Coordinates of C-alpha atoms in Angstrom, one line a residue:
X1 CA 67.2 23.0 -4.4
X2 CA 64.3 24.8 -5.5
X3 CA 62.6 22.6 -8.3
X4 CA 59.5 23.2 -10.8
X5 CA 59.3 21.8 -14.2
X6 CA 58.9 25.3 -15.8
X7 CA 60.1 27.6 -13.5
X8 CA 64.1 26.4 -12.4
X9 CA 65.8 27.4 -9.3
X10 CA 69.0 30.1 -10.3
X11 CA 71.2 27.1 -8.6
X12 CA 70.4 24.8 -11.5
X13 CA 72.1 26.9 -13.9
X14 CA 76.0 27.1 -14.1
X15 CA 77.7 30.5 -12.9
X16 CA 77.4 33.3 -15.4
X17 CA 80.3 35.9 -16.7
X18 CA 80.3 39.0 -16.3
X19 CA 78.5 41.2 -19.1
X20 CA 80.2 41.9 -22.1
X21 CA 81.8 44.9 -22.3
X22 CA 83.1 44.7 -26.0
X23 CA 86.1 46.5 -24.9
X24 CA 84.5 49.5 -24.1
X25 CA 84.2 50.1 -19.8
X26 CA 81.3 52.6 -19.4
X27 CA 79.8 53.5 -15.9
X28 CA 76.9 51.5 -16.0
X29 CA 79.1 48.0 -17.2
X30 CA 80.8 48.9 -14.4
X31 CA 77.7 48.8 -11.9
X32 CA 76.5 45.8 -13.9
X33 CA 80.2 44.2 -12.7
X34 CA 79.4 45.2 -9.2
X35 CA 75.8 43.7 -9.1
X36 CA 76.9 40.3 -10.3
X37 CA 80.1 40.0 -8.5
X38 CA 77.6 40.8 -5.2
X39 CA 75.1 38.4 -6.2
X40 CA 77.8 35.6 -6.9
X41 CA 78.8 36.3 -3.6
X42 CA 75.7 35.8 -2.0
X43 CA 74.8 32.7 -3.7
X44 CA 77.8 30.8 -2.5
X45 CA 77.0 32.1 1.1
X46 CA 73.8 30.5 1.0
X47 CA 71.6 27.6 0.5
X48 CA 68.7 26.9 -2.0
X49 CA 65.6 27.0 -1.1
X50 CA 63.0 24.4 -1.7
X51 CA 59.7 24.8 -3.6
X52 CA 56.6 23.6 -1.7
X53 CA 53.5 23.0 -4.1
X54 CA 49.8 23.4 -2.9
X55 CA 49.6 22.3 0.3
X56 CA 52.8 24.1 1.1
X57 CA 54.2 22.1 4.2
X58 CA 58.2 22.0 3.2
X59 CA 60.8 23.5 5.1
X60 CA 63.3 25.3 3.3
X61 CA 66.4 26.9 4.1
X62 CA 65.8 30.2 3.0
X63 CA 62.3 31.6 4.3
X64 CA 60.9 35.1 4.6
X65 CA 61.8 36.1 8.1
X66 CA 57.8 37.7 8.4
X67 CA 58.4 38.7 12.1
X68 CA 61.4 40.9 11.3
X69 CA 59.1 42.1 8.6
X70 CA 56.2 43.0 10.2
X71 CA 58.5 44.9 12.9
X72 CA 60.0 46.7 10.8
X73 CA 56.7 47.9 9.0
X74 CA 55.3 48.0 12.2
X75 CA 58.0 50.2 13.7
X76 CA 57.3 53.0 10.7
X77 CA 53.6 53.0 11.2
X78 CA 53.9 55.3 14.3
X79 CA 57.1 56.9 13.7
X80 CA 59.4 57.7 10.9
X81 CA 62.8 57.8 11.4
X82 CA 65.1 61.3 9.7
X83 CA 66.0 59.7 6.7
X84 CA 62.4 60.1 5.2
X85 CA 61.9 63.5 5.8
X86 CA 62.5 64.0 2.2
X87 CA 58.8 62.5 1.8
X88 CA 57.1 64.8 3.5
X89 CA 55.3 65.0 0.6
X90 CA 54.7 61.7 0.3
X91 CA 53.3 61.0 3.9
X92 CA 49.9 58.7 2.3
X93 CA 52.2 56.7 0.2
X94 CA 54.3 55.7 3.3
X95 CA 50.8 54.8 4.9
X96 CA 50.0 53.0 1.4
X97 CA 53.4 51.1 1.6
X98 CA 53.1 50.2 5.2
X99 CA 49.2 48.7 5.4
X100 CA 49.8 47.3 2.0
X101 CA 52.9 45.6 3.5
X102 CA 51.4 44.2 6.3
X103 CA 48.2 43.0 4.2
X104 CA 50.0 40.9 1.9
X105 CA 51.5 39.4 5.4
X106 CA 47.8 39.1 6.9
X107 CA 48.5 41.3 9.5
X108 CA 45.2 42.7 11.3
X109 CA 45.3 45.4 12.8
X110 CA 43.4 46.5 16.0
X111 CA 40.4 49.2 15.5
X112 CA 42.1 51.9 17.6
X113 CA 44.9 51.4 15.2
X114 CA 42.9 51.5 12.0
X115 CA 40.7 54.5 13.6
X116 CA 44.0 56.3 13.8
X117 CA 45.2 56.1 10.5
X118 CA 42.3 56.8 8.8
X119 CA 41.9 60.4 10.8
X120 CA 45.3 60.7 9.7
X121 CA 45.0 59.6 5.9
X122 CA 41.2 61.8 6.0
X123 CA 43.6 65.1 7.1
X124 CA 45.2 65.1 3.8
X125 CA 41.6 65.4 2.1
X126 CA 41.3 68.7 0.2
X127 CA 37.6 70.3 0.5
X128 CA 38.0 71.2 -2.9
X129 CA 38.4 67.5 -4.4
X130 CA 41.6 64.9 -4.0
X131 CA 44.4 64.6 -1.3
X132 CA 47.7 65.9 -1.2
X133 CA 51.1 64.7 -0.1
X134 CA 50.5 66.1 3.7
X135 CA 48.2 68.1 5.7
X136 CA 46.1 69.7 3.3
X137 CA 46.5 73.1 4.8
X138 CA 50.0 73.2 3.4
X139 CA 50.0 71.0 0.5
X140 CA 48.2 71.0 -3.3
X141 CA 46.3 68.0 -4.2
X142 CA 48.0 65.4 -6.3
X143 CA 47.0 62.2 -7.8
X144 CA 49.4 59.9 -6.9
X145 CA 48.7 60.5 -2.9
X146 CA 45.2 60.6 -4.2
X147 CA 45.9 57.4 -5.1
X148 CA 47.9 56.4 -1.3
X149 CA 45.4 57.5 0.2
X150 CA 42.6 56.2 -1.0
X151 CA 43.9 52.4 -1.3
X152 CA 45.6 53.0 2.4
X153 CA 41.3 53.9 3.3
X154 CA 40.7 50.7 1.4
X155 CA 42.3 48.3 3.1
X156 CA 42.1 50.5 6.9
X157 CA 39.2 52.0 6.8
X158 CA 35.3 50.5 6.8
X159 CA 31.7 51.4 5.7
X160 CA 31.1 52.0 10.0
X161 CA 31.5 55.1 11.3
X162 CA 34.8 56.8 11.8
X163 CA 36.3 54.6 9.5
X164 CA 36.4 56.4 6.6
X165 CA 34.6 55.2 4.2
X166 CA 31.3 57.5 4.3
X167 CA 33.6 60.7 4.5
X168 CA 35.2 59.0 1.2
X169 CA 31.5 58.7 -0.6
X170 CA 31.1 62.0 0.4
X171 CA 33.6 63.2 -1.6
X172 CA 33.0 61.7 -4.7
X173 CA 31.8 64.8 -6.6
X174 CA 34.9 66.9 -5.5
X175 CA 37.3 63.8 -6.2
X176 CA 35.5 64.0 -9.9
X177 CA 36.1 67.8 -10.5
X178 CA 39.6 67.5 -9.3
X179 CA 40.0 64.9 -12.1
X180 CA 38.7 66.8 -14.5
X181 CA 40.8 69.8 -13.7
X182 CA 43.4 67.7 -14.6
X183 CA 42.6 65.8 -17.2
X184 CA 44.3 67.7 -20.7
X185 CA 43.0 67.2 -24.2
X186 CA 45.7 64.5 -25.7
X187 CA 43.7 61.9 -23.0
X188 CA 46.2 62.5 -20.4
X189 CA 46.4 63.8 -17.4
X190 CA 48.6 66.1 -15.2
X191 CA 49.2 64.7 -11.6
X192 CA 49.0 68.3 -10.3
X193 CA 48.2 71.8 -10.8
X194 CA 50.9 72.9 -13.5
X195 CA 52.7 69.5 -12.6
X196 CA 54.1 66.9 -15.1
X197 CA 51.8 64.7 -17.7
X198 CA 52.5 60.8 -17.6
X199 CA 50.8 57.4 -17.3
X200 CA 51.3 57.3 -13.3
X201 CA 48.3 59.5 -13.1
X202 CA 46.2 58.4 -15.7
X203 CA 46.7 54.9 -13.4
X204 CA 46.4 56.5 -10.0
X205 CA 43.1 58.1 -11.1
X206 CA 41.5 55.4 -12.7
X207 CA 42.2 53.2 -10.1
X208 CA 40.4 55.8 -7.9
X209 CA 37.3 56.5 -10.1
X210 CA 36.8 52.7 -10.5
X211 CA 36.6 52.0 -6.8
X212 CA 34.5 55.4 -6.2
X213 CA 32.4 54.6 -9.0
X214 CA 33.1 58.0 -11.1
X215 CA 33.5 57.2 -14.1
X216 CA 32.1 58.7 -17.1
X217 CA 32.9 59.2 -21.1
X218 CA 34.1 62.4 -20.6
X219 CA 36.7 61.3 -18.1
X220 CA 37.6 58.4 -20.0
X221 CA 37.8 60.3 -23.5
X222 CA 40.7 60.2 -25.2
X223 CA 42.7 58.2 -22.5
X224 CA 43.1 54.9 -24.2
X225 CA 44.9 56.7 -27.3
X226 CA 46.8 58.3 -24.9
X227 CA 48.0 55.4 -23.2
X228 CA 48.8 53.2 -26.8
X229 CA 50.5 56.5 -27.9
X230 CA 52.8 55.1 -24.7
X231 CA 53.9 52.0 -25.9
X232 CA 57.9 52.2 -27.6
X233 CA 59.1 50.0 -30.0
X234 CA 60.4 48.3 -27.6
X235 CA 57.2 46.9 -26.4
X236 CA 57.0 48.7 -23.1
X237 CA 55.8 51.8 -22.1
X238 CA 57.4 55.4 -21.7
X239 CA 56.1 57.9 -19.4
X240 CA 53.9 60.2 -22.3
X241 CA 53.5 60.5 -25.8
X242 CA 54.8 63.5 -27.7
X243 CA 52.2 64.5 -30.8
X244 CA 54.5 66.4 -33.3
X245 CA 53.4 70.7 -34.4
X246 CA 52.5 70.7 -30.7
X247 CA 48.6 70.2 -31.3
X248 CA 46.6 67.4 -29.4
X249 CA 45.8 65.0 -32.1
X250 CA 47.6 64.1 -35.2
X251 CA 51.1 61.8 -35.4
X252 CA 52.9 61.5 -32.5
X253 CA 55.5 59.1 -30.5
X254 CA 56.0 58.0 -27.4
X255 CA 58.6 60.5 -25.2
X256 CA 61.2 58.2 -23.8
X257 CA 62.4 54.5 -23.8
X258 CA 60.1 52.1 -22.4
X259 CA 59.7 51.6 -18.2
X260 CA 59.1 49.1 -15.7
X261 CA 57.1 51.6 -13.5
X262 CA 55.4 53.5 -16.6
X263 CA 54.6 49.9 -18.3
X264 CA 52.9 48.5 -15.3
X265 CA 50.4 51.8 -15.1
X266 CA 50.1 51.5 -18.8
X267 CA 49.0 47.8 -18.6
X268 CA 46.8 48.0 -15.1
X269 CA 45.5 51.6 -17.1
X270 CA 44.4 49.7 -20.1
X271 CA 42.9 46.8 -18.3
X272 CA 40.6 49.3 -16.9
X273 CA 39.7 50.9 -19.5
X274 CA 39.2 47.1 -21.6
X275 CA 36.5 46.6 -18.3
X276 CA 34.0 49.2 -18.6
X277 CA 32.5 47.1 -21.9
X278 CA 32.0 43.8 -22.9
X279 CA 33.1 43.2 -26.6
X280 CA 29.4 42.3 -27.6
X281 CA 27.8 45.0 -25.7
X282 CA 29.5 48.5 -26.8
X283 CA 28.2 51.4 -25.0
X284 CA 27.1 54.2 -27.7
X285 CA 28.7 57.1 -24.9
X286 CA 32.1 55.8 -26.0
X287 CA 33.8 55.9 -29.0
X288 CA 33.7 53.1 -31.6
X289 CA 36.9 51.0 -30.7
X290 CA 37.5 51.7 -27.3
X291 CA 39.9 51.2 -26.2
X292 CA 42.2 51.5 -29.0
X293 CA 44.3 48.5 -29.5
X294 CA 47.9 48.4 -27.8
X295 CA 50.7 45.5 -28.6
X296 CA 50.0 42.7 -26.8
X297 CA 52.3 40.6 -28.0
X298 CA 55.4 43.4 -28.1
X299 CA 54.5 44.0 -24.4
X300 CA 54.8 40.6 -23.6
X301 CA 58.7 39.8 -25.3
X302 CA 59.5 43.0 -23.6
X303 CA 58.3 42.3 -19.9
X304 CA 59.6 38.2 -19.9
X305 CA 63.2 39.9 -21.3
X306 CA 63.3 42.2 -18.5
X307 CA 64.1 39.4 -15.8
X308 CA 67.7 38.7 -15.1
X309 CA 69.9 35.8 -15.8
X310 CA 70.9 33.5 -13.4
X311 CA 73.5 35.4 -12.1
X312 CA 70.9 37.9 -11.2
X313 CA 69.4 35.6 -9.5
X314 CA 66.1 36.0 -11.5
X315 CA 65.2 39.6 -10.6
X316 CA 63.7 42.1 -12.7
X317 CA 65.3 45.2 -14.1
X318 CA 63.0 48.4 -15.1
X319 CA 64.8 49.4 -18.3
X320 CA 66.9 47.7 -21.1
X321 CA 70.2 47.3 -20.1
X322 CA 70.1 48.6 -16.4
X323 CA 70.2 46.7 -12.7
X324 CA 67.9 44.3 -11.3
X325 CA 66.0 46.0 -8.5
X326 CA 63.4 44.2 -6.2
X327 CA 60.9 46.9 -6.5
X328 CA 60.4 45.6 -10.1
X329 CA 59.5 42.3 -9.0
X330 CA 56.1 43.8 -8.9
X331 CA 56.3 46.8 -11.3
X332 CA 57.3 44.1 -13.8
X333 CA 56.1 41.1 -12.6
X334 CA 52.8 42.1 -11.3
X335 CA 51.4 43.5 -15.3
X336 CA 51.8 39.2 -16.1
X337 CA 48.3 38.6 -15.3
X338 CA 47.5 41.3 -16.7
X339 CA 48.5 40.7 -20.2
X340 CA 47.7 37.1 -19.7
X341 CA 44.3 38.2 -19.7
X342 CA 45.2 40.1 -22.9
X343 CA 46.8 37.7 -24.8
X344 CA 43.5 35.3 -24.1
X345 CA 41.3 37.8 -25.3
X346 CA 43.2 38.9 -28.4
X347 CA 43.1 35.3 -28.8
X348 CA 39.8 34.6 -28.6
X349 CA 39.1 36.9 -32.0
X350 CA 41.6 34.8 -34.1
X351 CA 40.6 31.1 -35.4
X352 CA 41.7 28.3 -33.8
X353 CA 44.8 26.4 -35.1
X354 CA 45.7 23.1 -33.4
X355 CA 49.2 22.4 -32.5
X356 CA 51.0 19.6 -31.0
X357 CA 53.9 22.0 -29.6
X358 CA 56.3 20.7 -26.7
X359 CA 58.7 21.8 -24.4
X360 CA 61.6 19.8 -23.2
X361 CA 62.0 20.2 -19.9
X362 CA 64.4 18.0 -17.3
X363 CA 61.9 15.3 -15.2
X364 CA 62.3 16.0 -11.4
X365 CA 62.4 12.2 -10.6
X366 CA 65.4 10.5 -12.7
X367 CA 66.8 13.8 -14.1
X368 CA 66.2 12.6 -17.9
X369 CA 64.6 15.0 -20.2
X370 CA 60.9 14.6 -21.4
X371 CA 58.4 16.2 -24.0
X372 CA 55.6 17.9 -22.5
X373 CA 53.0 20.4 -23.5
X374 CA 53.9 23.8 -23.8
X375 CA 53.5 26.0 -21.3
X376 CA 51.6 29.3 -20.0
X377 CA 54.2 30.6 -18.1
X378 CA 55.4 34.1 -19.0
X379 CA 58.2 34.1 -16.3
X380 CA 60.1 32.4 -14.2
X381 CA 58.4 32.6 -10.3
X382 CA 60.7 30.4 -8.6
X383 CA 63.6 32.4 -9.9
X384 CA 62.2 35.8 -9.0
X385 CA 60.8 34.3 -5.2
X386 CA 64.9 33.1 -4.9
X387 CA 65.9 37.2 -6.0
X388 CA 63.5 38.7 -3.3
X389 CA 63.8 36.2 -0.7
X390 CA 68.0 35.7 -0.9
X391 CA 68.8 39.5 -2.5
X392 CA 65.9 41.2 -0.9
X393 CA 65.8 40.1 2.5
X394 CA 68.5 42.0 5.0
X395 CA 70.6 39.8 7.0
X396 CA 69.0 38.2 10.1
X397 CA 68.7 40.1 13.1
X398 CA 69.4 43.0 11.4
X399 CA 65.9 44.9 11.6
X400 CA 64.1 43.6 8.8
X401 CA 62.5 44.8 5.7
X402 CA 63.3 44.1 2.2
X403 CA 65.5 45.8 0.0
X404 CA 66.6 46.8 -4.1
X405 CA 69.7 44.7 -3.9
X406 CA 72.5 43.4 -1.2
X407 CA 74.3 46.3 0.4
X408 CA 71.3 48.8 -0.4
X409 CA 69.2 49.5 3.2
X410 CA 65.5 48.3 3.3
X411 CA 62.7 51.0 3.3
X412 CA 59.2 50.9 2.8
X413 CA 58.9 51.1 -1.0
X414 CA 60.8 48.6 -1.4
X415 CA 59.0 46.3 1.2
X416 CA 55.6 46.8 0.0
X417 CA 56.7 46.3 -3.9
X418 CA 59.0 42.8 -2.9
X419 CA 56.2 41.7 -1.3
X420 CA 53.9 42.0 -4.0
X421 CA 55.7 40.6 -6.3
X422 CA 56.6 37.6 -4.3
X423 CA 52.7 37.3 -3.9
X424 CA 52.5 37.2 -8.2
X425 CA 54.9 34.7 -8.0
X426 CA 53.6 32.4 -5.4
X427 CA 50.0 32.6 -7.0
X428 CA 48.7 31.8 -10.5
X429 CA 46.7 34.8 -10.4
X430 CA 43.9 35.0 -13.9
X431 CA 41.1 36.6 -15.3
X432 CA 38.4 33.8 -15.3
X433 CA 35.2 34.5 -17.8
X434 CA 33.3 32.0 -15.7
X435 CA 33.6 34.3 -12.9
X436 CA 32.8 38.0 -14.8
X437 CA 29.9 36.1 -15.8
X438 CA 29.0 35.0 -12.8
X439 CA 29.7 38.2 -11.3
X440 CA 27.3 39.8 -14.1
X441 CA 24.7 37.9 -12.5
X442 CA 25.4 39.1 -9.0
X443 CA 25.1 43.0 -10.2
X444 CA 22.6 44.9 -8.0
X445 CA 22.2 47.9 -9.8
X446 CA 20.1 49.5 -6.5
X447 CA 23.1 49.3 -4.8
X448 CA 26.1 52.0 -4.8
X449 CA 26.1 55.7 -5.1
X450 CA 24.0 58.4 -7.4
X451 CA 25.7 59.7 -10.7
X452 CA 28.4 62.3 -10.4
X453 CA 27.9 65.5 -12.2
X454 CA 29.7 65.6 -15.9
X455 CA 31.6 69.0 -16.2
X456 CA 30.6 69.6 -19.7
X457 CA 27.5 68.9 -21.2
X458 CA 26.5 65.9 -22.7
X459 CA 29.8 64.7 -21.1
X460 CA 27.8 61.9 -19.1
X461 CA 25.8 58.8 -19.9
X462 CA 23.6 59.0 -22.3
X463 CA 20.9 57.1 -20.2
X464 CA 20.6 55.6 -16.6
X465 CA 20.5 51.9 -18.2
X466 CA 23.7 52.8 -20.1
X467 CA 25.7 53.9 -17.1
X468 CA 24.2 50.7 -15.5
X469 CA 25.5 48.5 -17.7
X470 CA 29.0 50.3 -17.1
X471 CA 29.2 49.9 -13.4
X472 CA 28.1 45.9 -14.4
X473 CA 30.9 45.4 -16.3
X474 CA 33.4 47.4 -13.7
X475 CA 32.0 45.3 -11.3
X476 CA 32.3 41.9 -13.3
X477 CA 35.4 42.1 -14.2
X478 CA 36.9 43.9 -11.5
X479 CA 36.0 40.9 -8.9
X480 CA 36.9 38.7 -11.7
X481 CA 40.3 37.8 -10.9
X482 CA 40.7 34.1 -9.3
X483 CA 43.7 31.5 -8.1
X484 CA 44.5 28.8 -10.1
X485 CA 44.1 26.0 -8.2
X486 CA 47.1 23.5 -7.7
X487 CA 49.5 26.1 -9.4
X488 CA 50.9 27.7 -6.0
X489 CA 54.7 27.5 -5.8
X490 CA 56.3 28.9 -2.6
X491 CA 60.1 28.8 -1.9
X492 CA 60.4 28.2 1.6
X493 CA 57.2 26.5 2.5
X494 CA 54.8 28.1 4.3
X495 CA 57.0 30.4 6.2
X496 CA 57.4 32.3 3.0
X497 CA 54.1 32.3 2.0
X498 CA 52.1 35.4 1.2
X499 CA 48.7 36.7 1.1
X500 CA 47.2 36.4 -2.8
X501 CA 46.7 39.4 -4.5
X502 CA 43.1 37.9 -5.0
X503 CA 42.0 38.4 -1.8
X504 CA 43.5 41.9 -1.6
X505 CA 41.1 43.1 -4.5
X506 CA 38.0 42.2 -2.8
X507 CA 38.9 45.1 -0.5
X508 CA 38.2 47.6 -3.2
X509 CA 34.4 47.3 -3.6
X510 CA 33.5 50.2 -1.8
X511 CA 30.9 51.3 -4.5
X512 CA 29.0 48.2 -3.6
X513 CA 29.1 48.4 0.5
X514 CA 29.9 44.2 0.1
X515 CA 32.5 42.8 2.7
X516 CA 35.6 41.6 1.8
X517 CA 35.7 37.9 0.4
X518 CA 37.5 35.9 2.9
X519 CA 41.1 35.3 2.2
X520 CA 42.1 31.5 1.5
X521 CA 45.3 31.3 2.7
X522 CA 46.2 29.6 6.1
X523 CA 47.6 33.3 7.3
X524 CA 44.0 34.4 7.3
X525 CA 43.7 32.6 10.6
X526 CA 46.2 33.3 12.1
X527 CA 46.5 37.3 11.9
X528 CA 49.4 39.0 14.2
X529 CA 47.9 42.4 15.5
X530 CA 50.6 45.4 16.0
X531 CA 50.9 47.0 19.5
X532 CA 50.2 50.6 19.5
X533 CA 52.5 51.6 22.6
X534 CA 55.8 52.4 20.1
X535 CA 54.5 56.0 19.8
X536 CA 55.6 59.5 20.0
X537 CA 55.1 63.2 19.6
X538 CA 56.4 62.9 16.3
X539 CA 54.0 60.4 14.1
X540 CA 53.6 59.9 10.2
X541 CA 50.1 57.8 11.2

């Protein structure tokens, strides 16, 4: 059985009942029924898993079957199958899903291969600014496979020629006026010409203008009160804010119930945004108070209720009162760090108050139950590895890939976001202030690119040293993130084990031309390449 002192295997609770329905049967009780009677099912088909802590050399009985994995990611690199014609529109993001995939699995692929899909990801460039869905003589540009595309060049592509990243640089001034075209007075931004308005773009594109380096005040204007205008009283985050008379300032609230997807852009959006400066350095080019303050703590309650009871087997659901779904294991699960970081930082500006708090928690070794110090932990990451690994994983032999739940069919969204969340829940990934500051110190500002253009006067940096000390403090923190050491937990030993999200984030420096940092797990090593003969006439990379 899978053991940790604050993070219990499902198996060590007793069966659950089936959710109250207060007399009243509604559709979704009904679903609710279904997923729980499935999940019962599975857990008395199968064995628990043991935890291996750092090094992680146990066997356990259920593993992530990588191989199957990796062919089936594999498989969908050169060819598509019918069913996902319906994302022809969406042809970087199943590039995004696939290389993602198969970095978090240390998978290297050959030069040829990497060649290929960045001449593929490049002919969705637009020459007027951003990528679209598909070939860009067909298709608008759009910031979500803006987005795709640009991380899928991040983690394919390379500062050497013909791969990708020079044609990228190039297009830095185009990517910028595309943003701006979008961008709308309330701080948000639409993800297309006369498409929709939500925090999905406002994440896509600051991901994208923090790794090209384009970021300015008048992008960023207005876009942290846009995102707190976000937050429900719920604690998460809905999709937009509506401001009430129609104008673009003045009350407002935010337009639907809170979401796992819209939550985690909100939180990765704000972190951003909380990077560009320090707390005792504010740039004079931004407004006093950036960025304005969300709920912390409200986030937090909301994000640890969102995981499932043990007869859920510990997943995540996206929305009060609706299924578990593996995907959430990271749209959920992956904002913890995140508002760790948060939490430290709000809780560095209050004074300190010493407390002799304890949890009582059941000793691994004689089974009595002891006092010990309170923990840090904002969710359970033995429970959630057990959901991916035993509701995620298809049946062996049976092609591979992860799923939402048992009797859904894997596809490639759902691979890539299982993975990354069982790679949040294997590593105790944190912000370390040691290492911004260190980083701070490592800040060469003769390397990286020229200035982009502002679109409206005075809509840039108000000096050289001021945009400077911006790009410092992207660069700081962004390279910030670090593992905590002796705090890996893998169900499964090292057969399960996934890449850190750490060493993914490295990839992403492409203002700076630095390399990757090398990657500390033992998969780094041993890197499976892909064999590039499964191809045909028809090929989605």
């Amino acid at each position: 059985m899978a053991t940790s002192t604050y993070h219990p295997s499902v198996f060590s609770f007793a069966p659950g009942g089936v959710f109250p329905s207060d007399g009243v049967y509604t559709p979704t009780l009904e679903d609710q029924r279904d997923t729980e009677d499935v999940i019962a099912e599975l857990l008395r088909a199968v064995s628990p898993a043991k935890v291996a802590s750092e090094p992680a050399t146990h066997d356990g009985t259920t593993t992530l079957r990588k191989n199957e994995t990796v062919q089936f990611m594999g498989q969908h690199l050169f060819q598509c199958s019918a069913g996902y014609t319906p994302l022809d529109a969406s042809k970087p993001w199943l590039m995004f899903w696939i290389l993602h995939s198969l970095d978090l699995l240390a998978v290297a692929l050959d030069d040829a291969t990497k060649k290929r899909a960045v001449a593929t990801l490049l002919s969705f460039k637009l020459p007027h600014g951003g990528f679209a869905g598909g070939a860009a003589n067909t298709q608008i540009a759009h910031l979500l496979p803006t987005y795709a595309a640009v991380m899928a060049l991040a983690i394919s592509g390379g500062p050497d020629e013909g791969f990708g990243w020079d044609e990228l640089a190039a297009s830095r001034q185009d990517i910028y006026n595309f943003f701006m075209r979008m961008k709308r007075p309330d701080g948000g931004f639409s993800v297309c010409v006369g498409g929709e308005k939500d925090v999905r773009g406002t994440y896509c594109l600051l991901v994208v203008a923090t790794v090209l380096d384009i970021l300015t005040p008048e992008l960023l204007h207005n876009v942290d009160k846009h995102i707190a205008g976000c937050q429900t009283y719920e604690g998460g985050f809905a999709s937009d804010k509506w401001t009430f008379g129609g104008a673009t300032t003045g009350p407002s609230a935010s337009f639907a119930e809170a979401h796992g997807g819209y939550t985690s852009c909100a939180l990765l959006a704000y972190f951003l945004l909380d990077s560009v400066q320090s707390a005792s350095e504010p740039l004079p080019s931004l407004e006093p108070g950036f960025p304005a303050p969300i709920d912390v703590d409200s986030a937090v309650r909301w994000s640890a209720l969102m995981q499932g009871n043990s007869y859920e087997l510990g997943g995540f659901r996206g929305r009060t009162n609706k299924l578990v779904d593996g995907c959430y294991s990271w749209w959920v699960g992956g904002g913890f760090p995140v508002l760790e970081e948060l939490v430290r930082k709000g809780n560095e500006s209050k004074p300190e108050v010493e407390s002799d708090a304890k949890v009582t928690v059941m000793d691994g070794d004689d089974g009595d139950w002891v006092d010990v110090a309170g923990s840090q932990g904002l969710f359970n990451r033995v429970a959630l590895q057990e959901y991916v690994l035993l509701a995620g994983q298809v049946d062996e032999g049976k092609g591979g890939g992860l799923r939402d739940k048992p009797g859904k069919r894997p596809d490639l969204y759902h691979t890539a976001n299982d993975l990354a969340g069982l790679s949040i829940a294997q590593h105790h990934v944190k912000h370390s202030p040691l290492l911004v500051e260190k980083n701070r110190g490592l800040f060469d500002a003769s390397k990286g690119f020229p200035p982009v253009k502002p679109t409206t006067p005075g809509g840039g940096w108000k000096s050289e040293a001021e945009r400077q000390r911006a790009r410092r403090e992207v660069f700081a923190n962004a390279l910030g993130w670090t593992e905590e050491k002796g705090e890996l937990i893998v169900v499964g030993g090292d057969a399960s084990r996934v890449v850190s999200r750490v060493c993914c984030c490295a990839k992403l420096t492409l203002r700076h031309r630095t390399p990757p940092h090398p990657c500390s797990t033992p998969w780094a090593s041993a890197c499976a390449r892909l064999s590039t003969t499964s191809t045909s006439s028809r090929r989605r990379g």
